[in-house]
Coordinates of N, CA and C in Angstrom, one line a residue:
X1 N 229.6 14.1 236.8 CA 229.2 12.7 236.7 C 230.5 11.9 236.3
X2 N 231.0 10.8 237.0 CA 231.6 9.9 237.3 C 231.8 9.4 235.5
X3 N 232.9 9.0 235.2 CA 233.0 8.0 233.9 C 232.9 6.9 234.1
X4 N 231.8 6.6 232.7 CA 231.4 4.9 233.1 C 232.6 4.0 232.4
X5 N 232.6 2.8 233.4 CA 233.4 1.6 232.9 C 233.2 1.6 231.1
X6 N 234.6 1.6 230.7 CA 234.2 0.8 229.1 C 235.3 -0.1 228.8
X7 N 234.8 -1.7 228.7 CA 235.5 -2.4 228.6 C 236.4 -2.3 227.4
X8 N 235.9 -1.9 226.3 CA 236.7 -1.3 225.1 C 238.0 -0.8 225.6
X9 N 237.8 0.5 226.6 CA 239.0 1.1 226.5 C 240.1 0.3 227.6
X10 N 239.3 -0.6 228.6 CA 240.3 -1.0 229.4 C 241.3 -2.6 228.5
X11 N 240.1 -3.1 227.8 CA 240.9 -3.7 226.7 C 242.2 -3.3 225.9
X12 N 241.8 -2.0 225.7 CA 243.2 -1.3 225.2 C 244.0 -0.9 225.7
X13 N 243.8 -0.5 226.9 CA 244.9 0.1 227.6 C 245.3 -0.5 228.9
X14 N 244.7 -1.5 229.5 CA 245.1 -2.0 230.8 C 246.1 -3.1 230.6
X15 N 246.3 -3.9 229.7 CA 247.6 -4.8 229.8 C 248.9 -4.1 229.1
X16 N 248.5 -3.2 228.3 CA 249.3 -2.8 227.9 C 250.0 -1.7 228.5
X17 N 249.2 -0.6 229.4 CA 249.9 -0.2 230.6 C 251.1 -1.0 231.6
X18 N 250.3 -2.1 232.1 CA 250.5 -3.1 233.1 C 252.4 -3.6 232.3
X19 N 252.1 -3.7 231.1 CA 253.4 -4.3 230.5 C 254.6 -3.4 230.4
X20 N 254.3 -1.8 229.9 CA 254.7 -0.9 229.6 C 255.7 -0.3 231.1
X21 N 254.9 -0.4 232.1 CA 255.6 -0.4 233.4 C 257.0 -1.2 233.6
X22 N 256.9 -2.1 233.2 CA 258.0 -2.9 233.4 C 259.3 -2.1 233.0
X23 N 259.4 -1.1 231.9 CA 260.5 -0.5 231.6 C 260.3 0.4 232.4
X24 N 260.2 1.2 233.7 CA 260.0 2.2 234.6 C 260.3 1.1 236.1
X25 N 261.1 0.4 236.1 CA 261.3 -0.1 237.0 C 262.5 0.3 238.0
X26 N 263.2 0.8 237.0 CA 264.6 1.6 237.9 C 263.9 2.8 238.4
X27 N 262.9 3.6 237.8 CA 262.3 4.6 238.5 C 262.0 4.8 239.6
X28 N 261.1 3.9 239.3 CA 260.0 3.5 240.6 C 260.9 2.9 242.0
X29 N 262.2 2.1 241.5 CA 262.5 2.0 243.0 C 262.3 0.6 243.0
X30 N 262.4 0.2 241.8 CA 261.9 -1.7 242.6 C 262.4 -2.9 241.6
X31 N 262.4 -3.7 241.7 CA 263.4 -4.6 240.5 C 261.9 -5.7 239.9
X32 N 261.1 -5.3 240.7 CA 259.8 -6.9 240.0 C 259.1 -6.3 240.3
X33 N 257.8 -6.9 239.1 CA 256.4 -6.2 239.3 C 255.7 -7.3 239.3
X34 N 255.0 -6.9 239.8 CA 253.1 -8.7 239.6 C 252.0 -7.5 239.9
X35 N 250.9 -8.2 239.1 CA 249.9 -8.0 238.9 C 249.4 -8.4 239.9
X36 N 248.6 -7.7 241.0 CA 247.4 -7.6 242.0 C 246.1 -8.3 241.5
X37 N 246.3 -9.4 242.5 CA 244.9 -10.5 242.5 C 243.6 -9.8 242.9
X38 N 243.5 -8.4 243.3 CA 242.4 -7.8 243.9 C 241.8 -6.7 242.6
X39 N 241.0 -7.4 241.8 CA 240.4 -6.8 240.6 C 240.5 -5.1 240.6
X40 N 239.9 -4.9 242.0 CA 239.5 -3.5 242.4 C 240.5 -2.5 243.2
X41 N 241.5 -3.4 242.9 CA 242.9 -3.0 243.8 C 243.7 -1.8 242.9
X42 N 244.9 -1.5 243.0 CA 245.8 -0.8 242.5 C 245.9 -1.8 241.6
X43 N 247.0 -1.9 240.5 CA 247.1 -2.8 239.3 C 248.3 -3.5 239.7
X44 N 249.3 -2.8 240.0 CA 250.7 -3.7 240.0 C 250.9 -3.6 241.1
X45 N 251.6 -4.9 242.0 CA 252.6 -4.6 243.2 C 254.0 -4.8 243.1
X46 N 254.9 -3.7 243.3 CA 256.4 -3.8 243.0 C 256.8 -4.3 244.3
X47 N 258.0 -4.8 244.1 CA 258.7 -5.7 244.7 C 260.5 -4.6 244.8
X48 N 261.7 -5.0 245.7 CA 262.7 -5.0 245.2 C 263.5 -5.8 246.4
X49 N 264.2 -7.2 245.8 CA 265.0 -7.8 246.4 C 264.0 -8.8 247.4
X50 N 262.9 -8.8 246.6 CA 262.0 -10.0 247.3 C 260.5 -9.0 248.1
X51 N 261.2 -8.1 248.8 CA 260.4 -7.4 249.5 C 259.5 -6.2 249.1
X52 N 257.9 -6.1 249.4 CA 257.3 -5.3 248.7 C 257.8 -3.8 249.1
X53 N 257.5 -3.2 248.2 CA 258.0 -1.6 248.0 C 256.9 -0.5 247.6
X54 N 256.5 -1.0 246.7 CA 255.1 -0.1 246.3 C 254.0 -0.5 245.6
X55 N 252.6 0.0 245.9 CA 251.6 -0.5 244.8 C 252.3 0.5 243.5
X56 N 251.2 0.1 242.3 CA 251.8 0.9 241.3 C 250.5 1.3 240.6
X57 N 250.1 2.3 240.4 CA 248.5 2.0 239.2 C 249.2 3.0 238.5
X58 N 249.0 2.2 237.0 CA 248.6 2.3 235.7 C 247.7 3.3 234.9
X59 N 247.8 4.2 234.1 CA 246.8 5.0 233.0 C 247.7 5.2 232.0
X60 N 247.0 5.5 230.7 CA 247.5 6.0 229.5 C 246.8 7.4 229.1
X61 N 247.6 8.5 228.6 CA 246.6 9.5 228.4 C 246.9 9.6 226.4
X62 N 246.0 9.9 225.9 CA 246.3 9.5 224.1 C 246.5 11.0 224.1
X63 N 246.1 12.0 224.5 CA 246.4 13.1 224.1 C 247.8 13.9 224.3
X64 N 248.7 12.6 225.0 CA 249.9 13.3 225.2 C 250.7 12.3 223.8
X65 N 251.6 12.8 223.3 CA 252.3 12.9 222.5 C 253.5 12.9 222.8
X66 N 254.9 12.8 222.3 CA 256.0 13.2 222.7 C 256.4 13.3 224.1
X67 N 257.4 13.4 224.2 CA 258.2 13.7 225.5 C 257.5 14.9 226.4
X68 N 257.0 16.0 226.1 CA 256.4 17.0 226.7 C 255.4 17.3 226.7
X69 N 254.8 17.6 228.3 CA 253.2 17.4 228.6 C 252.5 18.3 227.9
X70 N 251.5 18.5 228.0 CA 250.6 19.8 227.2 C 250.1 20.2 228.0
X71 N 250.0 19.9 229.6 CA 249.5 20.9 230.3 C 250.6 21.6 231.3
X72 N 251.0 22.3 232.2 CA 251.3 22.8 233.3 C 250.0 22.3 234.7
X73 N 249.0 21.5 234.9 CA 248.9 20.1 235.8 C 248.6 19.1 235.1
X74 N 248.6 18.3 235.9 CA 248.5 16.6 235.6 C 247.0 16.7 236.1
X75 N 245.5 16.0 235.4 CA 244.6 15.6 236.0 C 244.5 14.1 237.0
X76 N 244.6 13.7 237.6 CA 244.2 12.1 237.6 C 242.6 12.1 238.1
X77 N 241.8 11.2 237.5 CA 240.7 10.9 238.0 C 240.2 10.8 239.8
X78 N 239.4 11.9 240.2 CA 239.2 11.6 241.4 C 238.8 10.2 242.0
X79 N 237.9 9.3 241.3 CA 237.9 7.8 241.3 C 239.1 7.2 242.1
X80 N 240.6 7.7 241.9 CA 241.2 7.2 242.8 C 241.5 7.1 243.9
X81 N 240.8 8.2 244.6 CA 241.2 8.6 245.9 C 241.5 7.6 246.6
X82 N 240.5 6.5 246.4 CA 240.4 5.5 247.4 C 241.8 4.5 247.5
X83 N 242.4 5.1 246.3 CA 244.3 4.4 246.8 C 245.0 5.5 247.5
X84 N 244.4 6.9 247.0 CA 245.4 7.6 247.8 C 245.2 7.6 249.8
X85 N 243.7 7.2 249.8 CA 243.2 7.1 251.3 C 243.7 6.0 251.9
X86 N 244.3 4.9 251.2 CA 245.5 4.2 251.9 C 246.0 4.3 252.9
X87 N 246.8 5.4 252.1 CA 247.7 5.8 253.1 C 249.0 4.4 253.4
X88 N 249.3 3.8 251.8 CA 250.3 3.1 251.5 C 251.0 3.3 250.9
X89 N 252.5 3.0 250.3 CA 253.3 3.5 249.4 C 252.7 3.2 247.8
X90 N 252.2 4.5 247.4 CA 251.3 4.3 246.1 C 252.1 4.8 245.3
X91 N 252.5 4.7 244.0 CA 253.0 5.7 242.9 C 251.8 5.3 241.8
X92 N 251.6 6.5 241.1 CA 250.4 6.7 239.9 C 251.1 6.8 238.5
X93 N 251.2 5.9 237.5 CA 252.1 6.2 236.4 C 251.4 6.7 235.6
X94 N 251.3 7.5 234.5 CA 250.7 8.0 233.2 C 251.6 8.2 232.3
X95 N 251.1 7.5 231.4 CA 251.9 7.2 230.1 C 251.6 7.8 229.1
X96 N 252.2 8.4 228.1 CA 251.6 9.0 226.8 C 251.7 8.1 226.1
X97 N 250.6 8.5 224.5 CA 250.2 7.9 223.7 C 251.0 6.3 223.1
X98 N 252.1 6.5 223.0 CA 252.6 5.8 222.4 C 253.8 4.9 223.8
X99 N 253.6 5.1 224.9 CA 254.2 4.5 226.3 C 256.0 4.8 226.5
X100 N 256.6 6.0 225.6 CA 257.8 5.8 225.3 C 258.3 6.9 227.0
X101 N 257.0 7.9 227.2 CA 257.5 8.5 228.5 C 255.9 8.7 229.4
X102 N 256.9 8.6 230.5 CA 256.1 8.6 231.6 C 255.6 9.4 232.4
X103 N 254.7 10.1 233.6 CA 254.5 10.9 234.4 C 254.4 10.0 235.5
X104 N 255.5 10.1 236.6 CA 255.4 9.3 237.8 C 255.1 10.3 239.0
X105 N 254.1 9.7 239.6 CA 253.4 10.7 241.0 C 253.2 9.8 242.4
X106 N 253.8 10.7 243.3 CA 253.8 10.1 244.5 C 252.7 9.8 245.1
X107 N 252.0 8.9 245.8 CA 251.2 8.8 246.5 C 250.7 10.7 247.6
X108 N 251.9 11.0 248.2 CA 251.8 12.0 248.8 C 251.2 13.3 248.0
X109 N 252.2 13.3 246.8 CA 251.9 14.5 246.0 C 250.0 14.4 245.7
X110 N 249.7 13.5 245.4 CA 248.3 13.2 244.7 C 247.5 14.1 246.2
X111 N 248.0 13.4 248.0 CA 247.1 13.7 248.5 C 247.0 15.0 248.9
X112 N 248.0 15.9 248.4 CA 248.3 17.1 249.0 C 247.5 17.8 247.9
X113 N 247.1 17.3 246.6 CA 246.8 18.5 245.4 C 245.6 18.4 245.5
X114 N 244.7 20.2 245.1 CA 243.4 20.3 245.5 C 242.5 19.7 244.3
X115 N 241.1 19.5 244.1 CA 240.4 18.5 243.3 C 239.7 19.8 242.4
X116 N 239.4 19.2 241.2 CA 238.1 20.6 240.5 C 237.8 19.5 239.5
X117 N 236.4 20.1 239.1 CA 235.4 19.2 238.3 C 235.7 19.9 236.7
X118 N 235.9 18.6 236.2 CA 236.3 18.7 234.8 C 235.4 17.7 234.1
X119 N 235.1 19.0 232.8 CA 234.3 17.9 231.8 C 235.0 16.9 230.5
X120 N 235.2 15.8 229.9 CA 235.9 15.4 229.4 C 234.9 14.9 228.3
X121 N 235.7 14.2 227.4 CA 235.1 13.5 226.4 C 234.3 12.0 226.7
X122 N 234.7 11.7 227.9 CA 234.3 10.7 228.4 C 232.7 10.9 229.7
X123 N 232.9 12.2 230.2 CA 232.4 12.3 231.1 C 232.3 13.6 231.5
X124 N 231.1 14.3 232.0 CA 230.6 15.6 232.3 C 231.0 16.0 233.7
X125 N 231.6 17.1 234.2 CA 231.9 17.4 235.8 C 232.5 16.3 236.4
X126 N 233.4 15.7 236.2 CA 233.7 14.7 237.1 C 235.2 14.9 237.9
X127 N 234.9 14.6 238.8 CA 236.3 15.4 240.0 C 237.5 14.6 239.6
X128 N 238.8 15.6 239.9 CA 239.9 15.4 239.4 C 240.6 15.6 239.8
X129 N 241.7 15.3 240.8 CA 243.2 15.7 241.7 C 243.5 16.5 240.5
X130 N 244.1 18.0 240.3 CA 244.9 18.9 239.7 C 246.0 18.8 240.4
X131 N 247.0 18.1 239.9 CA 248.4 18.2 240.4 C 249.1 18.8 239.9
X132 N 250.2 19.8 240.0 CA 251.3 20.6 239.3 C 251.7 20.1 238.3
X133 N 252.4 19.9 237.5 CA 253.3 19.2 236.7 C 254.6 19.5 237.3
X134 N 255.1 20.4 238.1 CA 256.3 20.5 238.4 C 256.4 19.9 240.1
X135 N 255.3 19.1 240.6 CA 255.4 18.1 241.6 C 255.6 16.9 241.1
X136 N 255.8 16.3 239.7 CA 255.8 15.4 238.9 C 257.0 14.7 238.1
X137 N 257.2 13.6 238.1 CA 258.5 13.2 237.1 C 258.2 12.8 236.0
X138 N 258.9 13.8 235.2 CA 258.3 12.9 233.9 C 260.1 12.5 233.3
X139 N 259.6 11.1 232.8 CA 260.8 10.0 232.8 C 260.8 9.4 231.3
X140 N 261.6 8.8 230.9 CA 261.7 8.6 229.4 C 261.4 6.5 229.9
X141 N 260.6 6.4 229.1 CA 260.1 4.6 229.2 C 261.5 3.7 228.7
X142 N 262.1 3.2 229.5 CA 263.1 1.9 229.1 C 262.5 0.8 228.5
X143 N 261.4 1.1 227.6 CA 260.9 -0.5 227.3 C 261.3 -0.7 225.4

């Protein structure tokens, strides 16, 4: 079962994601970000030297801590496919608790990694790209 919307947590974590990216900008490949007028869209569209380069979506995970992941893969919510089925230049950021480091993932990587149903605190069986962590960059936050 799918996790439901909770405005609480997108209160907490969606602008401040959105801001947080800004110091991941040399990363990603692009000099400017804006925020996507399409509610249901990706979150950010990067820019570099005027011309667009990449979408960007945004997550925070609280259970990461420090510089080093806790797992050997990365989950992302299956819910996203629908950016990975694009089939545009996507990158997926996840930030740990405190936004000081990053996990940057390629659009590609996400579509190549196989999916399994995980139960969370938020939500029972709900499908999940399992991606390596060693298909992954994890980057230290310039913000």
């Amino acid at each position: 079962m799918r996790k439901k919307f909770s405005q609480e947590l997108f209160d907490e974590n969606d602008v401040a994601c959105r801001n947080a990216a800004e110091g991941l900008k040399e990363e990603l490949g692009i000099d400017a970000l804006e925020d996507n007028t399409n509610v249901y869209g990706v979150d950010l569209i990067g820019s570099l030297d005027g011309e667009f380069v990449s979408y960007v979506e945004v997550e925070r995970k609280l259970v990461w801590t420090g510089k080093d992941f806790p797992y050997q893969t990365v989950n992302l919510p299956g819910r996203k496919k629908k950016f990975v089925d694009l089939i545009l230049p996507t990158q997926f950021v996840i930030f740990n608790k405190d936004y000081s480091y990053a996990i940057i993932i390629h659009r590609d990587v996400v579509a190549e990694s196989p999916t399994k149903f995980i139960s969370t605190i938020y939500s029972q069986g709900e499908k999940f790209f399992d991606i390596p962590l060693s298909a992954c960059k994890i980057v230290k936050n310039e913000i």
